[in-house]
Amino acid sequence: MITQPSQDTKTNDIAAQAAQKLDGAKEQFSAVVKPSIDALQNSYSQVRDKMVKASDHTVEYVKAEPVKAMLIAAATGAVLMALLRPSRSSRERS
């Protein structure tokens, strides 16, 4: 008489196979994703470093040329206000 494997044994075998396949998928996923994560971290570091340098240069410039820096800031603010403020003629048309 041949005995059938118990339901528990079948369930354990299926669970073991699923775990094995999941581990394989996890390794493949890590192999594909890790280089991308590393590249993003590297790019982030480079951008952060450039922003810190730009900020430092800006502070140095403002210290060296405070009047010129204020005039540039005022002119930039005026241009932005002119661009962002809706014109009267467009409101009058409505």
Coordinates of N, CA, C and O in Angstrom, one line a residue, residues 1-93:
M1 N 0.8 -1.2 0.0 CA 0.0 0.0 0.0 C 0.9 1.2 0.0 O 1.8 1.4 0.8
I2 N 0.6 2.2 -0.9 CA 1.4 3.4 -1.1 C 0.6 4.5 -0.3 O -0.6 4.6 -0.5
T3 N 1.4 5.1 0.6 CA 0.7 6.2 1.4 C 0.8 7.5 0.7 O 1.8 7.8 0.1
Q4 N -0.2 8.3 0.8 CA -0.2 9.6 0.2 C 0.4 10.5 1.3 O 0.3 10.4 2.5
P5 N 1.2 11.5 0.8 CA 1.8 12.5 1.7 C 0.7 13.2 2.4 O -0.4 13.5 1.8
S6 N 0.9 13.6 3.6 CA -0.1 14.3 4.4 C -0.3 15.7 3.8 O 0.6 16.2 3.1
Q7 N -1.4 16.3 4.1 CA -1.7 17.6 3.7 C -0.7 18.6 4.3 O -0.3 19.5 3.6
D8 N -0.2 18.4 5.5 CA 0.8 19.2 6.1 C 2.1 19.2 5.3 O 2.7 20.2 5.1
T9 N 2.5 18.0 4.9 CA 3.7 17.9 4.1 C 3.6 18.6 2.8 O 4.6 19.3 2.4
K10 N 2.5 18.5 2.1 CA 2.3 19.2 0.9 C 2.3 20.7 1.1 O 3.0 21.4 0.3
T11 N 1.7 21.1 2.1 CA 1.7 22.6 2.4 C 3.1 23.1 2.7 O 3.5 24.1 2.3
N12 N 3.8 22.3 3.5 CA 5.2 22.7 3.8 C 6.1 22.7 2.6 O 6.9 23.6 2.4
D13 N 5.9 21.8 1.7 CA 6.7 21.7 0.5 C 6.3 23.0 -0.4 O 7.2 23.6 -1.0
I14 N 5.1 23.3 -0.5 CA 4.7 24.4 -1.3 C 5.2 25.7 -0.7 O 5.7 26.6 -1.4
A15 N 5.1 25.8 0.6 CA 5.7 27.0 1.3 C 7.2 27.1 1.1 O 7.7 28.2 0.9
A16 N 7.9 26.0 1.2 CA 9.3 26.0 1.0 C 9.7 26.5 -0.5 O 10.6 27.3 -0.7
Q17 N 8.9 25.9 -1.4 CA 9.2 26.3 -2.8 C 8.9 27.8 -3.0 O 9.6 28.5 -3.7
A18 N 7.8 28.3 -2.4 CA 7.4 29.7 -2.6 C 8.5 30.6 -1.9 O 8.9 31.6 -2.5
A19 N 9.0 30.2 -0.8 CA 10.1 30.9 -0.1 C 11.3 31.0 -0.9 O 12.0 32.0 -1.1
Q20 N 11.6 29.8 -1.6 CA 12.8 29.8 -2.4 C 12.7 30.7 -3.6 O 13.6 31.4 -4.0
K21 N 11.5 30.7 -4.3 CA 11.3 31.5 -5.4 C 11.3 33.0 -5.0 O 11.8 33.9 -5.7
L22 N 10.7 33.3 -3.9 CA 10.7 34.7 -3.4 C 12.1 35.2 -3.1 O 12.5 36.3 -3.4
D23 N 13.0 34.3 -2.5 CA 14.4 34.7 -2.3 C 15.1 35.0 -3.6 O 15.9 35.9 -3.7
G24 N 14.8 34.1 -4.6 CA 15.4 34.4 -5.9 C 15.0 35.7 -6.5 O 15.8 36.4 -7.1
A25 N 13.7 35.9 -6.4 CA 13.2 37.2 -7.0 C 13.7 38.4 -6.3 O 14.0 39.4 -6.9
K26 N 13.9 38.2 -4.9 CA 14.5 39.3 -4.1 C 15.9 39.6 -4.6 O 16.3 40.8 -4.7
E27 N 16.7 38.6 -4.8 CA 18.1 38.8 -5.3 C 18.1 39.4 -6.6 O 18.9 40.3 -6.9
Q28 N 17.2 39.0 -7.5 CA 17.2 39.6 -8.9 C 16.8 41.1 -8.8 O 17.4 42.0 -9.4
F29 N 15.8 41.4 -8.0 CA 15.3 42.7 -7.8 C 16.5 43.6 -7.2 O 16.7 44.7 -7.7
S30 N 17.2 43.1 -6.2 CA 18.3 43.8 -5.6 C 19.4 44.1 -6.6 O 19.9 45.2 -6.7
A31 N 19.6 43.1 -7.5 CA 20.7 43.3 -8.5 C 20.3 44.3 -9.5 O 21.2 45.0 -10.0
V32 N 19.1 44.5 -9.8 CA 18.6 45.5 -10.8 C 18.5 46.9 -10.1 O 18.9 47.9 -10.7
V33 N 18.0 46.9 -8.9 CA 17.6 48.2 -8.3 C 18.9 48.9 -7.6 O 19.0 50.1 -7.6
K34 N 19.7 48.1 -7.0 CA 20.9 48.6 -6.3 C 21.7 49.6 -7.1 O 22.0 50.7 -6.6
P35 N 22.1 49.3 -8.3 CA 22.9 50.3 -9.1 C 22.1 51.6 -9.3 O 22.7 52.7 -9.3
S36 N 20.8 51.5 -9.5 CA 20.0 52.7 -9.7 C 20.0 53.6 -8.4 O 20.1 54.8 -8.4
I37 N 19.8 52.9 -7.3 CA 19.9 53.6 -6.0 C 21.2 54.3 -5.8 O 21.3 55.4 -5.4
D38 N 22.3 53.5 -6.1 CA 23.6 54.1 -5.9 C 23.8 55.3 -6.8 O 24.4 56.3 -6.4
A39 N 23.3 55.2 -8.1 CA 23.5 56.3 -9.0 C 22.7 57.6 -8.5 O 23.2 58.7 -8.6
L40 N 21.5 57.3 -8.0 CA 20.7 58.4 -7.5 C 21.4 59.1 -6.3 O 21.4 60.3 -6.1
Q41 N 21.9 58.3 -5.4 CA 22.6 58.8 -4.2 C 23.8 59.6 -4.6 O 24.1 60.7 -4.1
N42 N 24.6 59.2 -5.6 CA 25.7 59.9 -6.1 C 25.3 61.2 -6.8 O 25.9 62.2 -6.5
S43 N 24.2 61.2 -7.6 CA 23.8 62.4 -8.2 C 23.3 63.4 -7.2 O 23.6 64.6 -7.3
Y44 N 22.6 62.9 -6.1 CA 22.1 63.8 -5.1 C 23.3 64.4 -4.4 O 23.3 65.6 -4.1
S45 N 24.3 63.7 -4.1 CA 25.5 64.2 -3.4 C 26.2 65.3 -4.3 O 26.6 66.4 -3.8
Q46 N 26.3 65.1 -5.6 CA 26.9 66.0 -6.5 C 26.1 67.3 -6.5 O 26.6 68.4 -6.5
V47 N 24.8 67.2 -6.6 CA 23.9 68.4 -6.7 C 24.0 69.1 -5.4 O 24.1 70.4 -5.4
R48 N 23.9 68.4 -4.3 CA 24.0 69.1 -3.0 C 25.3 69.8 -2.8 O 25.3 71.0 -2.4
D49 N 26.4 69.2 -3.2 CA 27.7 69.9 -3.2 C 27.8 71.2 -4.0 O 28.3 72.2 -3.6
K50 N 27.2 71.1 -5.2 CA 27.1 72.3 -6.1 C 26.3 73.4 -5.5 O 26.6 74.5 -5.6
M51 N 25.2 73.0 -4.9 CA 24.3 74.0 -4.2 C 25.0 74.7 -3.1 O 24.9 75.9 -2.9
V52 N 25.8 73.9 -2.3 CA 26.5 74.5 -1.2 C 27.6 75.4 -1.7 O 27.7 76.6 -1.2
K53 N 28.3 75.1 -2.8 CA 29.3 76.0 -3.3 C 28.6 77.2 -3.9 O 29.2 78.3 -3.7
A54 N 27.5 77.1 -4.6 CA 26.8 78.2 -5.1 C 26.4 79.2 -4.0 O 26.5 80.4 -4.1
S55 N 25.9 78.6 -2.9 CA 25.4 79.4 -1.8 C 26.6 80.1 -1.2 O 26.5 81.3 -0.8
D56 N 27.7 79.4 -1.0 CA 28.9 80.1 -0.5 C 29.4 81.2 -1.4 O 29.8 82.3 -0.9
H57 N 29.4 81.0 -2.7 CA 29.8 82.1 -3.6 C 28.9 83.3 -3.5 O 29.3 84.4 -3.6
T58 N 27.6 83.0 -3.4 CA 26.6 84.1 -3.3 C 26.9 84.9 -2.0 O 26.9 86.2 -2.1
V59 N 27.1 84.2 -0.9 CA 27.4 85.0 0.3 C 28.7 85.8 0.2 O 28.7 87.0 0.6
E60 N 29.7 85.2 -0.4 CA 30.9 86.0 -0.7 C 30.7 87.2 -1.5 O 31.2 88.3 -1.3
Y61 N 29.9 87.0 -2.6 CA 29.6 88.1 -3.5 C 28.9 89.2 -2.7 O 29.2 90.4 -2.9
V62 N 27.9 88.9 -2.0 CA 27.1 89.9 -1.2 C 28.0 90.6 -0.2 O 27.8 91.8 -0.1
K63 N 28.9 89.9 0.4 CA 29.8 90.6 1.3 C 30.8 91.5 0.6 O 31.1 92.6 1.1
A64 N 31.2 91.1 -0.6 CA 32.1 91.9 -1.4 C 31.5 93.1 -2.1 O 32.1 94.2 -2.2
E65 N 30.2 92.9 -2.5 CA 29.5 93.9 -3.3 C 28.1 94.1 -2.8 O 27.1 93.8 -3.4
P66 N 27.9 94.7 -1.5 CA 26.6 94.7 -0.9 C 25.6 95.6 -1.7 O 24.5 95.3 -1.9
V67 N 26.1 96.8 -2.2 CA 25.2 97.7 -2.9 C 24.8 97.1 -4.2 O 23.6 97.1 -4.6
K68 N 25.7 96.5 -5.0 CA 25.4 95.9 -6.2 C 24.4 94.7 -6.0 O 23.5 94.6 -6.8
A69 N 24.7 94.0 -5.0 CA 23.8 92.8 -4.7 C 22.4 93.3 -4.4 O 21.4 92.7 -4.8
M70 N 22.2 94.4 -3.6 CA 20.9 94.9 -3.3 C 20.2 95.4 -4.6 O 19.0 95.2 -4.8
L71 N 20.9 96.1 -5.4 CA 20.3 96.6 -6.7 C 19.9 95.4 -7.6 O 18.8 95.4 -8.2
I72 N 20.7 94.4 -7.7 CA 20.3 93.2 -8.4 C 19.1 92.5 -7.9 O 18.2 92.1 -8.6
A73 N 19.0 92.4 -6.5 CA 17.9 91.8 -5.9 C 16.6 92.6 -6.1 O 15.5 92.1 -6.4
A74 N 16.7 93.9 -6.0 CA 15.6 94.8 -6.2 C 15.1 94.7 -7.7 O 13.9 94.6 -7.9
A75 N 16.0 94.7 -8.6 CA 15.6 94.6 -10.0 C 15.0 93.3 -10.3 O 14.0 93.2 -11.0
T76 N 15.5 92.2 -9.7 CA 14.9 90.9 -9.9 C 13.5 90.8 -9.3 O 12.6 90.3 -10.0
G77 N 13.4 91.4 -8.2 CA 12.0 91.4 -7.5 C 11.0 92.2 -8.4 O 9.9 91.8 -8.6
A78 N 11.5 93.3 -9.0 CA 10.6 94.2 -9.8 C 10.2 93.4 -11.0 O 9.0 93.4 -11.4
V79 N 11.1 92.7 -11.7 CA 10.8 91.9 -12.9 C 9.8 90.8 -12.5 O 8.9 90.6 -13.2
L80 N 10.1 90.1 -11.4 CA 9.2 89.0 -11.0 C 7.8 89.5 -10.7 O 6.8 88.9 -11.1
M81 N 7.7 90.7 -10.1 CA 6.4 91.2 -9.8 C 5.6 91.6 -11.1 O 4.4 91.4 -11.2
A82 N 6.4 92.1 -12.0 CA 5.8 92.5 -13.3 C 5.3 91.3 -14.0 O 4.2 91.3 -14.7
L83 N 6.0 90.2 -13.9 CA 5.6 89.0 -14.6 C 4.5 88.3 -14.0 O 3.6 87.7 -14.6
L84 N 4.5 88.3 -12.6 CA 3.5 87.5 -11.9 C 2.2 88.3 -11.6 O 1.2 87.6 -11.4
R85 N 2.2 89.6 -11.7 CA 1.0 90.4 -11.4 C 0.2 90.4 -12.7 O 0.7 90.7 -13.8
P86 N -1.1 90.0 -12.6 CA -2.0 90.0 -13.8 C -2.1 91.5 -14.3 O -2.2 92.4 -13.4
S87 N -2.1 91.6 -15.5 CA -2.2 93.0 -16.1 C -3.6 93.5 -15.9 O -4.6 92.8 -15.9
R88 N -3.7 94.8 -15.9 CA -5.1 95.5 -15.7 C -5.9 95.2 -17.0 O -7.1 95.0 -16.9
S89 N -5.3 95.2 -18.1 CA -6.0 95.1 -19.4 C -6.7 93.7 -19.5 O -7.8 93.6 -20.0
S90 N -6.0 92.7 -19.0 CA -6.7 91.4 -19.0 C -7.8 91.3 -18.0 O -8.8 90.6 -18.3
R91 N -7.8 92.0 -16.9 CA -8.9 92.0 -16.0 C -10.1 92.9 -16.5 O -11.2 92.5 -16.3
E92 N -9.7 93.9 -17.2 CA -10.8 94.8 -17.8 C -11.5 94.1 -18.9 O -12.7 94.3 -19.1
R93 N -10.9 93.2 -19.6 CA -11.5 92.4 -20.7 C -12.6 91.4 -20.2 O -13.5 91.1 -20.8

